[in-house]
Amino acid sequence: MDPLPFLKWLDGTAGSVAIRESTLLYPFIETTHVLTLCLFLGMIALLDFRLLGVGLRGVPVSEVARQLLPWALAGFSLMAASGVLLFYSGPVRAAGNIFFQIKMAMIALTGINALVFHFTIYRRVAVWDCDPTPPLRARLAGFWSILLWSGVVICGRMQAYNWFDKPTR
Amino acid sequence: MNLLPLFQWFEATPIGTVVRESLWMFPVIECVHLLALAMLGGAVLVVDLRLLGLGLRAQPIAELARKVNPWMVGSLAAIVATGIPMFLSESVKCYYSPPFWYKMGLLALAATFAFTVRRRVLADCSRPVLGRMTAAVSLALWFGVGFSGRWIAFY
């Protein structure tokens, strides 16, 4: 199924045009998207560094996860909401951008990584909760998380540069 | 005092020229700047939230602050180190950008506050109200830096 007709229709809706052509709304949405990075990725990074055994070593892993993940989730919600609006402001251009496509794929992978972590090694967290350096499976989860999320940020930033934009049909 | 000639000189420096004339350098430096921003944000937030009685509440404040401090200093260093070449590549644009001046003023305030008042409050947190006020000021200042930083691109 070709998504282009739908994206073109979305591109022409009043809301999309209004955000795209606004002088203040677009910058505000974009600023929200960038600054919630601190809340989201900052918290995720602290948990990942704890899982890698390089940060907050004296704090139980379950405490870091329980206390910081709700904040990360709040940050993620704001990022997702503002991200949807940014996409909505230029769907044809965004969807055809290679960095956007890689970014979405990487976000999906972070989700899989988080699910695998929570349903496998994290189930037995009581056993290794206070270990300064967690077991290999947990370290790997932290490693993939920080690597993939960094990739997401880099692709998101690169998306603004239209180096590989395809001319729209 | 007219600072424009100084900013024109900044822009003509070899680093400014190299970054400006390269297609990929600015974006790459910008990515590192952003990743360091996330890390700085996390390091500041986790301690300020703790001062507000949220987040890692089971950890003593002074100890948490001590553990997080290297991440905060490190990410701040990375932000400054990447911010300078970006600034040099477009100093004259920055000169005419109001958000740039707000950002620099707030950055000076935020950094000074972090390494004087906040540091002292974190070392001796016997007064919870003072702690909460410190956290509020710190969050407001850093938020202002980030916010005005993003707006350099628009104005």
Short mmCIF file of C-alpha atoms in Angstrom, two decimals:
data_model
loop_
_atom_site.label_atom_id
_atom_site.label_comp_id
_atom_site.label_asym_id
_atom_site.label_seq_id
_atom_site.Cartn_x
_atom_site.Cartn_y
_atom_site.Cartn_z
CA MET A 1 0.00 0.00 0.00
CA ASP A 2 1.36 3.40 -0.97
CA PRO A 3 1.19 5.79 1.99
CA LEU A 4 1.92 8.86 -0.16
CA PRO A 5 -1.70 9.86 -0.93
CA PHE A 6 -2.51 9.71 2.79
CA LEU A 7 0.62 11.70 3.72
CA LYS A 8 -0.20 14.28 1.08
CA TRP A 9 -3.72 14.60 2.42
CA LEU A 10 -2.30 14.98 5.95
CA ASP A 11 0.11 17.61 4.67
CA GLY A 12 -2.80 19.66 3.40
CA THR A 13 -4.96 19.56 6.54
CA ALA A 14 -5.53 22.89 8.27
CA GLY A 15 -3.65 21.87 11.44
CA SER A 16 -0.56 20.77 9.54
CA VAL A 17 -0.43 24.01 7.57
CA ALA A 18 -1.05 26.07 10.72
CA ILE A 19 1.91 24.55 12.62
CA ARG A 20 4.19 24.70 9.58
CA GLU A 21 3.49 28.35 8.91
CA SER A 22 3.33 29.59 12.52
CA THR A 23 6.04 31.88 13.85
CA LEU A 24 5.79 30.77 17.48
CA LEU A 25 3.97 27.43 17.67
CA TYR A 26 6.50 25.45 15.64
CA PRO A 27 9.53 26.71 17.64
CA PHE A 28 7.64 26.01 20.89
CA ILE A 29 6.83 22.44 19.87
CA GLU A 30 10.39 21.87 18.72
CA THR A 31 11.83 23.34 21.93
CA THR A 32 9.58 21.05 23.99
CA HIS A 33 10.77 18.10 21.92
CA VAL A 34 14.43 18.97 22.48
CA LEU A 35 14.29 19.96 26.15
CA THR A 36 12.30 16.91 27.27
CA LEU A 37 15.38 15.04 26.10
CA CYS A 38 16.91 16.00 29.46
CA LEU A 39 14.01 14.45 31.33
CA PHE A 40 13.77 11.37 29.15
CA LEU A 41 17.27 10.52 27.97
CA GLY A 42 18.91 11.98 31.08
CA MET A 43 17.00 9.58 33.32
CA ILE A 44 17.39 6.64 30.92
CA ALA A 45 21.14 7.31 30.69
CA LEU A 46 21.48 7.27 34.50
CA LEU A 47 19.72 3.88 34.60
CA ASP A 48 21.82 2.59 31.69
CA PHE A 49 25.06 3.71 33.36
CA ARG A 50 23.92 1.96 36.54
CA LEU A 51 23.26 -1.20 34.51
CA LEU A 52 26.70 -0.88 32.92
CA GLY A 53 28.23 -0.51 36.38
CA VAL A 54 29.77 2.89 35.68
CA GLY A 55 27.40 5.21 37.55
CA LEU A 56 25.38 5.29 40.82
CA ARG A 57 27.15 2.06 41.76
CA GLY A 58 26.09 2.11 45.40
CA VAL A 59 22.38 2.49 44.63
CA PRO A 60 20.28 -0.69 44.15
CA VAL A 61 19.32 -1.14 40.49
CA SER A 62 15.65 -1.67 41.36
CA GLU A 63 15.60 1.65 43.22
CA VAL A 64 17.10 3.53 40.27
CA ALA A 65 14.58 1.87 37.94
CA ARG A 66 11.56 2.36 40.21
CA GLN A 67 12.32 6.00 41.03
CA LEU A 68 13.64 7.27 37.70
CA LEU A 69 11.56 5.38 35.12
CA PRO A 70 8.32 7.26 35.92
CA TRP A 71 10.15 10.52 35.15
CA ALA A 72 11.62 9.04 32.01
CA LEU A 73 8.14 7.92 30.99
CA ALA A 74 6.75 11.39 31.58
CA GLY A 75 9.56 12.77 29.42
CA PHE A 76 8.86 10.15 26.76
CA SER A 77 5.17 11.09 26.65
CA LEU A 78 6.04 14.75 26.06
CA MET A 79 8.62 13.81 23.43
CA ALA A 80 6.18 11.51 21.66
CA ALA A 81 3.35 14.07 21.74
CA SER A 82 5.56 16.90 20.45
CA GLY A 83 7.17 14.50 17.98
CA VAL A 84 3.79 13.54 16.53
CA LEU A 85 2.99 17.24 16.09
CA LEU A 86 6.34 17.87 14.39
CA PHE A 87 5.69 14.96 12.04
CA TYR A 88 2.18 16.25 11.43
CA SER A 89 3.59 19.65 10.42
CA GLY A 90 5.38 18.10 7.44
CA PRO A 91 4.48 14.43 6.97
CA VAL A 92 5.56 14.03 3.35
CA ARG A 93 9.00 15.48 3.93
CA ALA A 94 9.54 13.62 7.24
CA ALA A 95 8.39 10.21 6.00
CA GLY A 96 10.67 10.41 2.98
CA ASN A 97 13.70 11.38 5.07
CA ILE A 98 16.18 8.54 5.53
CA PHE A 99 17.18 9.75 9.00
CA PHE A 100 13.54 9.75 10.11
CA GLN A 101 13.15 6.19 8.87
CA ILE A 102 16.29 5.01 10.68
CA LYS A 103 15.16 6.90 13.79
CA MET A 104 11.78 5.14 13.88
CA ALA A 105 13.44 1.74 13.38
CA MET A 106 15.86 2.48 16.23
CA ILE A 107 13.01 3.52 18.55
CA ALA A 108 11.32 0.19 17.81
CA LEU A 109 14.58 -1.61 18.67
CA THR A 110 14.89 0.27 22.00
CA GLY A 111 11.39 -0.97 22.81
CA ILE A 112 12.36 -4.57 22.08
CA ASN A 113 15.56 -4.15 24.12
CA ALA A 114 13.58 -2.77 27.08
CA LEU A 115 10.98 -5.58 26.87
CA VAL A 116 13.63 -8.29 26.72
CA PHE A 117 15.42 -6.73 29.71
CA HIS A 118 12.26 -6.46 31.82
CA PHE A 119 10.99 -9.96 31.09
CA THR A 120 14.30 -11.79 31.48
CA ILE A 121 17.23 -10.64 33.63
CA TYR A 122 15.28 -7.92 35.47
CA ARG A 123 12.86 -10.58 36.80
CA ARG A 124 15.74 -11.88 38.90
CA VAL A 125 16.91 -8.40 39.95
CA ALA A 126 16.67 -9.34 43.64
CA VAL A 127 19.69 -11.60 43.15
CA TRP A 128 21.96 -8.87 41.69
CA ASP A 129 20.24 -5.67 42.85
CA CYS A 130 23.18 -4.39 44.89
CA ASP A 131 26.02 -5.69 42.71
CA PRO A 132 28.18 -2.68 41.75
CA THR A 133 28.62 -4.33 38.33
CA PRO A 134 25.42 -6.12 37.21
CA PRO A 135 25.44 -9.43 35.25
CA LEU A 136 26.32 -9.49 31.55
CA ARG A 137 22.71 -9.61 30.31
CA ALA A 138 21.89 -6.45 32.26
CA ARG A 139 25.05 -4.70 31.08
CA LEU A 140 24.17 -5.60 27.50
CA ALA A 141 20.68 -4.11 27.94
CA GLY A 142 22.23 -0.89 29.24
CA PHE A 143 24.75 -0.87 26.41
CA TRP A 144 22.15 -1.30 23.67
CA SER A 145 19.84 1.22 25.27
CA ILE A 146 22.45 4.00 25.44
CA LEU A 147 23.74 3.17 21.95
CA LEU A 148 20.31 3.08 20.31
CA TRP A 149 18.97 6.18 22.06
CA SER A 150 22.11 8.10 21.09
CA GLY A 151 21.46 6.97 17.53
CA VAL A 152 17.87 8.19 17.81
CA VAL A 153 19.06 11.64 18.94
CA ILE A 154 21.68 11.82 16.18
CA CYS A 155 19.18 10.78 13.48
CA GLY A 156 16.63 13.22 14.86
CA ARG A 157 19.12 16.05 14.64
CA MET A 158 20.32 15.00 11.17
CA GLN A 159 16.72 14.91 9.96
CA ALA A 160 16.82 18.72 9.90
CA TYR A 161 19.49 18.61 7.20
CA ASN A 162 17.88 17.76 3.89
CA TRP A 163 20.98 16.13 2.41
CA PHE A 164 19.15 13.06 1.17
CA ASP A 165 15.65 14.43 0.67
CA LYS A 166 13.91 12.92 -2.29
CA PRO A 167 12.09 15.36 -4.54
CA THR A 168 8.39 14.91 -3.83
CA ARG A 169 6.32 13.54 -6.64
CA MET B 1 31.47 49.41 23.63
CA ASN B 2 30.92 47.86 20.23
CA LEU B 3 31.58 44.13 20.28
CA LEU B 4 30.82 43.51 16.62
CA PRO B 5 34.48 43.68 15.44
CA LEU B 6 35.37 41.12 18.10
CA PHE B 7 32.62 38.80 16.88
CA GLN B 8 33.77 39.30 13.28
CA TRP B 9 37.24 38.31 14.39
CA PHE B 10 35.80 35.20 16.12
CA GLU B 11 34.12 34.22 12.88
CA ALA B 12 37.36 34.64 10.93
CA THR B 13 39.37 32.38 13.25
CA PRO B 14 40.65 29.16 11.62
CA ILE B 15 38.30 26.98 13.70
CA GLY B 16 35.30 29.12 12.81
CA THR B 17 36.20 29.01 9.14
CA VAL B 18 36.80 25.26 9.05
CA VAL B 19 33.50 24.46 10.79
CA ARG B 20 31.54 26.91 8.64
CA GLU B 21 32.95 25.63 5.37
CA SER B 22 32.48 21.97 6.20
CA LEU B 23 29.21 20.29 5.28
CA TRP B 24 29.22 17.72 8.08
CA MET B 25 31.24 19.27 10.94
CA PHE B 26 28.53 21.52 12.35
CA PRO B 27 25.88 18.76 12.42
CA VAL B 28 28.29 16.29 14.03
CA ILE B 29 29.39 18.78 16.71
CA GLU B 30 25.73 19.67 17.25
CA CYS B 31 24.86 16.00 17.88
CA VAL B 32 27.54 15.71 20.56
CA HIS B 33 26.28 19.01 22.03
CA LEU B 34 22.75 17.53 22.21
CA LEU B 35 23.84 14.23 23.75
CA ALA B 36 25.84 16.11 26.37
CA LEU B 37 22.76 18.26 27.00
CA ALA B 38 20.75 15.15 27.78
CA MET B 39 23.44 13.96 30.18
CA LEU B 40 23.77 17.35 31.88
CA GLY B 41 19.98 17.51 32.15
CA GLY B 42 19.86 14.08 33.75
CA ALA B 43 22.67 14.89 36.20
CA VAL B 44 21.09 18.20 37.24
CA LEU B 45 17.54 16.84 37.36
CA VAL B 46 18.24 13.77 39.47
CA VAL B 47 19.90 15.87 42.19
CA ASP B 48 17.39 18.75 42.03
CA LEU B 49 14.50 16.28 42.17
CA ARG B 50 16.12 14.73 45.22
CA LEU B 51 16.34 18.19 46.84
CA LEU B 52 12.62 18.58 46.10
CA GLY B 53 11.95 15.27 47.88
CA LEU B 54 11.35 13.32 44.65
CA GLY B 55 13.16 10.58 42.77
CA LEU B 56 15.99 8.75 44.58
CA ARG B 57 14.66 9.61 48.04
CA ALA B 58 16.38 6.72 49.81
CA GLN B 59 19.81 8.19 48.96
CA PRO B 60 21.40 10.79 51.23
CA ILE B 61 21.54 14.08 49.28
CA ALA B 62 25.25 14.76 49.77
CA GLU B 63 26.17 11.25 48.68
CA LEU B 64 23.95 11.31 45.59
CA ALA B 65 25.34 14.72 44.63
CA ARG B 66 28.90 13.42 45.03
CA LYS B 67 28.18 10.39 42.82
CA VAL B 68 26.51 12.44 40.09
CA ASN B 69 28.99 15.34 40.16
CA PRO B 70 31.54 13.83 37.71
CA TRP B 71 28.74 13.30 35.15
CA MET B 72 27.57 16.86 35.58
CA VAL B 73 31.03 18.40 35.28
CA GLY B 74 31.94 16.08 32.41
CA SER B 75 28.83 16.81 30.39
CA LEU B 76 29.14 20.55 31.05
CA ALA B 77 32.72 20.40 29.77
CA ALA B 78 31.54 18.54 26.64
CA ILE B 79 28.77 21.09 26.07
CA VAL B 80 31.19 24.02 26.31
CA ALA B 81 33.81 22.27 24.19
CA THR B 82 31.27 21.66 21.40
CA GLY B 83 29.51 24.98 21.85
CA ILE B 84 32.66 27.05 21.22
CA PRO B 85 33.37 25.78 17.67
CA MET B 86 29.68 26.15 16.75
CA PHE B 87 29.74 29.71 18.07
CA LEU B 88 32.96 30.51 16.19
CA SER B 89 31.42 29.29 12.94
CA GLU B 90 28.55 31.79 13.14
CA SER B 91 29.59 34.47 15.66
CA VAL B 92 28.12 37.39 13.73
CA LYS B 93 24.73 35.66 13.49
CA CYS B 94 24.94 35.08 17.27
CA TYR B 95 25.82 38.74 17.80
CA TYR B 96 22.50 39.77 16.24
CA SER B 97 20.50 36.99 17.97
CA PRO B 98 18.74 38.06 21.21
CA PRO B 99 18.33 34.41 22.38
CA PHE B 100 22.12 33.99 22.17
CA TRP B 101 22.69 36.82 24.66
CA TYR B 102 19.97 35.50 26.99
CA LYS B 103 21.55 32.07 26.79
CA MET B 104 25.04 33.32 27.67
CA GLY B 105 23.76 35.44 30.54
CA LEU B 106 21.70 32.58 31.95
CA LEU B 107 24.57 30.14 31.44
CA ALA B 108 26.88 32.38 33.46
CA LEU B 109 24.24 32.57 36.20
CA ALA B 110 23.43 28.85 36.15
CA ALA B 111 27.09 27.76 36.27
CA THR B 112 27.96 30.26 38.99
CA PHE B 113 24.93 29.19 41.02
CA ALA B 114 25.78 25.49 40.55
CA PHE B 115 29.36 25.82 41.74
CA THR B 116 28.69 28.21 44.65
CA VAL B 117 25.27 28.21 46.35
CA ARG B 118 24.05 24.83 45.12
CA ARG B 119 27.32 23.08 45.90
CA ARG B 120 27.23 24.41 49.46
CA VAL B 121 23.59 23.48 49.98
CA LEU B 122 24.28 19.97 48.66
CA ALA B 123 27.19 19.51 51.07
CA ASP B 124 25.08 20.53 54.06
CA CYS B 125 21.41 19.79 53.54
CA SER B 126 20.13 20.36 57.06
CA ARG B 127 17.55 22.90 55.85
CA PRO B 128 14.95 21.29 53.55
CA VAL B 129 13.28 24.58 52.58
CA LEU B 130 16.59 26.03 51.47
CA GLY B 131 17.19 22.82 49.53
CA ARG B 132 13.87 23.11 47.71
CA MET B 133 14.48 26.75 46.84
CA THR B 134 17.95 25.91 45.56
CA ALA B 135 16.53 23.15 43.36
CA ALA B 136 13.84 25.47 41.97
CA VAL B 137 16.39 28.19 41.10
CA SER B 138 18.77 25.65 39.56
CA LEU B 139 16.03 24.06 37.41
CA ALA B 140 14.72 27.45 36.29
CA LEU B 141 18.19 28.70 35.30
CA TRP B 142 19.16 25.56 33.36
CA PHE B 143 15.77 25.45 31.69
CA GLY B 144 16.33 29.05 30.60
CA VAL B 145 19.72 28.15 29.12
CA GLY B 146 18.27 25.24 27.12
CA PHE B 147 15.20 27.15 26.03
CA SER B 148 17.04 30.21 24.77
CA GLY B 149 19.68 27.96 23.21
CA ARG B 150 17.08 26.30 21.02
CA TRP B 151 15.72 29.69 19.97
CA ILE B 152 19.08 30.85 18.56
CA ALA B 153 18.05 28.84 15.51
CA PHE B 154 14.85 30.84 15.11
CA TYR B 155 15.78 34.42 15.99
#
